[in-house]
Structure formats: structure tokens, C-alpha cells
Amino acid sequence: MKKRLTALITAVALIFTGCAGEGADSSSGASSVPETSVTSTLNSSSQPESSAPETVNSSTESSAPETVNSSTESSAPQTEGSTTTEESSMPETEATKPSTTTATTTATSTTKVTTTTKATTTTKATTTTKVTTTTKATTTKPKPSPAPSDDSWKYEIITATEMAQKMGLGLNLGNTMEAYEAKNCEKITFEWIPIVGSNQPTDYEQCWGANITTQKIIDGMKSEGFNTVRIPVFWGNMMKNDGTYTINKEYLARVKEIVDYCEKAGVYSVINIHHFDEFIIRRNNLEDCEKIFTNLWTQIAEYFADYPYTVVFEGFNEYLGGSQFDKSGNLKDQTDANAYKMTNTLNQAFVDAVRNTGGYNAQRVLIVSGYWTNIDKTTSSKFVMPEDMVNDRLMVSVHYVDNAMYWSNKIGSDEWLKYIDNQCDKLKEAFLDEGIPVFMGETTANYPKNNMVKNSKYTSSECLSIVLEKLTDLGIVPVIWDTWDKRNTQNSSSFYNRNTYKIADSANRAVIRKFADILSKKAQ
């Protein structure tokens, strides 16, 4: 009997050992699928099609749109005050946590799971590619704070499509929070952001000539008919050069003050990474760029996680796919393939970083940036909208619907009109017809005579009216690019006067009021 009992125990032990051996990988979190990489080093010496960036005052951005070759549409980003910095080692940041499949598998990898096979066991997935099926988020994220009773409407979930209808006309708070000491910024020797004045947020805010932003300035924008204020931000100001890319708390607080002005005025606010994107992209490979921007957007999103849905995040400005420094310290264009890969990868990193912070960010409307925000390049099938864990929360940003005509001095011509229609048709086919709203983050404010065709039958304000009509008829959100320089007593190129809190030109004021009223009625 003992022998039979011993044999039985031995057999059971062998069976148990065999089963345990089959599950060894899952118990340790290992996957039989190898980890894939999307972070190959960019070929910075490659040459894409020719480009001509905007010519800018050495320290300030112009209120004019980006420059282009006179015979072609802009294929280059606007160099509004770009910078360069030394390569630094980036700290590892917590990667994006995945959602799980509808099966019982628990995803614990730090990125999204790509397999579409339903799991019937409880093994852990550790692949790093993207989900292609409907997913459920199971990671623990902070829950939104209760909405204040007096502003509860701001905390009601809103889709990107609905928001595009409510944003109305927008105005940029240009050359303000994105200003920085930009002298020699195009050179590899520009290693870090110089300190301005006493190194306080308002020192940078004013270093390109802007007034210190006040509640009255934002209130005036609202009174003049604008329902959205875009706040470009250079997050590198006051940042320590220690490789961690930690945003300065005082600078964050100053941006918050301006966002609070917008909240009080009752306008949508849009904050982005402006110029600092080119600072980073120019000297880092794609893998490091992805880590850095994930880090930056995690900090920004966590800071504003409890803000209502009237606060919108825009991932970047104009530099996705832009040129990079080669080993000799010269800026070289990326290949087209690498540029699109960078654009798509960094847009996805932006969306994932924001969503993973939870709170109201889990549902917040986000704006992803086009390749150079160029309409031709962004409407290409090679541009891919990021995956998102919620539906209809993404817009796409492009700039200047008539850019090529501006710089070839053809504004007001029949060719100009046809060109605008062609650009709008591309946006409609690529995005609007697919249910993706378009955010025209920068559009021309004033049309100088030098940029208009000779004997044009249109005035500058009439050209503005034509552009706004074509954009708003399609549901595109137009945001006028505008700057202010208190050192310039004329400020002839400024659209909105930050001293009087009025649109500077009476004809322009009439145009804005006309479209503000039309869009307000549509939004009701």
C-alpha cells in the first residue's frame, strides 16, 4: 500500500511540475512576443524637398505667416525664434500604461498592446506596440474633482466636434509666453536657454516687447468677438540644464494665471509647446524626443488635470518633422519617411501622456499638430492621427490656408482664391469628412500691400473676410496670429491693441464682429 501511495504522490508531483513549467513566463511578466522598437535614430543628413523658413527679427516673431518659396506652398516650419541645445541624457520616465483587451488578459506593459487575439487566461501582456481593437482602460488614474456648482457647464464632457462649433474665432497671445532670449539660436553653440533679467516669468513674457498679460487684455479679446485664446508657451524658460527637463514651478504658475484670466473671461484657452519643440527635436533622436515630450506633457497635464474642458492642450507648434543638427553641427532636413515617422510617433506620445494623467484629462479635447502644420504634408495619407482611448476628442492643427500666396505676393488675385479653395478641399477630404475637426492655429491677421497682387480689387480687411468665410463655412476654427511690441510706438502689424483692448483697425473690427455673431448663433 505504501508503494502504491508513494507512486501516486510522485505522479501527481510530476504533473504539477509540468503545468508550472508552462506558465513560468507569464508568472514573471515575460511575453513570448519580442518587444518591438519604434525609436530608431534619425538620419539627420538626409535631404527632403526644399524649404524656406520664415525670416524673423533676431529676437521676436513676426505677425506675418511663415515664409515659403515664392513658387510653391510652404514646406518648411516657421522659424519664429528657434533654439538649439546640447544633447543631454534623458531620464527614464514612466511609459504610457496600456488598456486591456475585452478578454480577461491584464495588460501591464508600459505601452499599448497590439495583439488582436482574445486571451482566455490571466497571463500578463508585455508587448509594446499599439492596440488595434476596442480596449478598456484598467490602470488606476486620478478621478476628476467635483465640478464647482457655478461653472458646472465647463465640466460637462464635450466632443471635439462640439467644441469646434463653440470655439468661434480665436486670437493668439503671440510673442508673449513663448518669448525667450533667441540670439544665435540657430547655431549648435546655443547650448541652453539664456537667463533674462532677474529670471522671473514676466522677464521672459516681456523680452520680445509684449505687455505683461492682464485680465483686461483677455477681457478685451472676449469683448471684441474672440471666443478662443491660444497661448503659445516656451517651457524651457527658467528650466535648469540638468537633463531632467523639469518645468519651473514659477513659470507654470504664471501660465496658470493667464489660463485663469481666460476662464474668468469665458473664453477657451489653448496651451502648447512652442519653439521648445524645435529646441528639442534639433538635437535628439526620435527615442529621446519621445521620452522628453512624454515627460513635459505629463508635467503640464498633471498641473492642469482638475481644470475644466474649456482648457485645451495642443501638442506642438510647427516643428514636427523639422530639420536636425548633424555631427558637424549643421541643420539637415530629415528624409520624408523619417519626418512622418517622427510626426506620428510624437503625436501619439502627446496623447498617451495626457490621457495617463487621469482627472479631466482622460476626456479632454486635444489638438495634434500636423507635419510642419503644412496643409499639403498633413493631408497626406502618410500622416496618421493618433489612437485614443475615447472617441471624438482629437482635432488636427494646420497653419495659414493662403501661405504660398502671401509670400509670392499674390494675395487678392484669382489664383489666390483658387489656392484657398484647393487647400480647403484637401482639409475637407482628409479630416472634416472623416469627422476630425480642423484647428487653424495660425491664420493671417493683416495683408500688407507688398504681399498683395498689384491693383488688387480687395483691401486687407476684405481679404480677411474672404478667408474667414471660407474657413468657417467648413467648420474650421480660425485663430488669428497676432503679436504686440510695446517698444514699437506704431505697432502697425498688430491686430489687437493690448493698450486700448480693442482691435486696432475699424474695418477689421467690423469683420470680426460679423463672423463672431454668425458663429455664436450657430453654436446655440
PDB file of C-alpha atoms in Angstrom, residues 177-178 231-239 246-248 251-253 255-256 271-274 276 296-297 300 304:
ATOM      1  CA  MET A 177       4.858  83.320 -23.015  1.00  0.00           C
ATOM      2  CA  GLU A 178       6.785  81.698 -25.892  1.00  0.00           C
ATOM      3  CA  ILE A 231      -1.355  80.778 -25.501  1.00  0.00           C
ATOM      4  CA  PRO A 232       1.963  79.686 -27.039  1.00  0.00           C
ATOM      5  CA  VAL A 233       4.435  78.661 -24.299  1.00  0.00           C
ATOM      6  CA  PHE A 234       8.206  78.153 -24.271  1.00  0.00           C
ATOM      7  CA  TRP A 235       8.517  75.773 -21.330  1.00  0.00           C
ATOM      8  CA  GLY A 236      12.332  75.912 -21.358  1.00  0.00           C
ATOM      9  CA  ASN A 237      12.421  79.339 -19.743  1.00  0.00           C
ATOM     10  CA  MET A 238      13.762  79.195 -16.164  1.00  0.00           C
ATOM     11  CA  MET A 239      14.387  75.453 -16.596  1.00  0.00           C
ATOM     12  CA  THR A 246      11.691  69.700 -15.207  1.00  0.00           C
ATOM     13  CA  ILE A 247       9.403  72.682 -15.843  1.00  0.00           C
ATOM     14  CA  ASN A 248       9.962  75.591 -13.484  1.00  0.00           C
ATOM     15  CA  TYR A 251       6.733  79.594 -14.914  1.00  0.00           C
ATOM     16  CA  LEU A 252       3.930  77.048 -14.698  1.00  0.00           C
ATOM     17  CA  ALA A 253       2.153  79.256 -12.187  1.00  0.00           C
ATOM     18  CA  VAL A 255       0.866  80.291 -17.375  1.00  0.00           C
ATOM     19  CA  LYS A 256      -1.857  79.216 -14.943  1.00  0.00           C
ATOM     20  CA  ILE A 271      -1.761  75.956 -24.441  1.00  0.00           C
ATOM     21  CA  ASN A 272       1.017  74.223 -26.367  1.00  0.00           C
ATOM     22  CA  ILE A 273       4.763  73.602 -26.550  1.00  0.00           C
ATOM     23  CA  HIS A 274       6.012  76.451 -28.730  1.00  0.00           C
ATOM     24  CA  PHE A 276      10.805  74.442 -27.348  1.00  0.00           C
ATOM     25  CA  LEU A 296       6.923  67.514 -20.471  1.00  0.00           C
ATOM     26  CA  TRP A 297       3.299  66.756 -21.277  1.00  0.00           C
ATOM     27  CA  ILE A 300       1.742  70.057 -17.870  1.00  0.00           C
ATOM     28  CA  PHE A 304      -3.978  71.263 -15.141  1.00  0.00           C
TER      29      PHE A 304
END
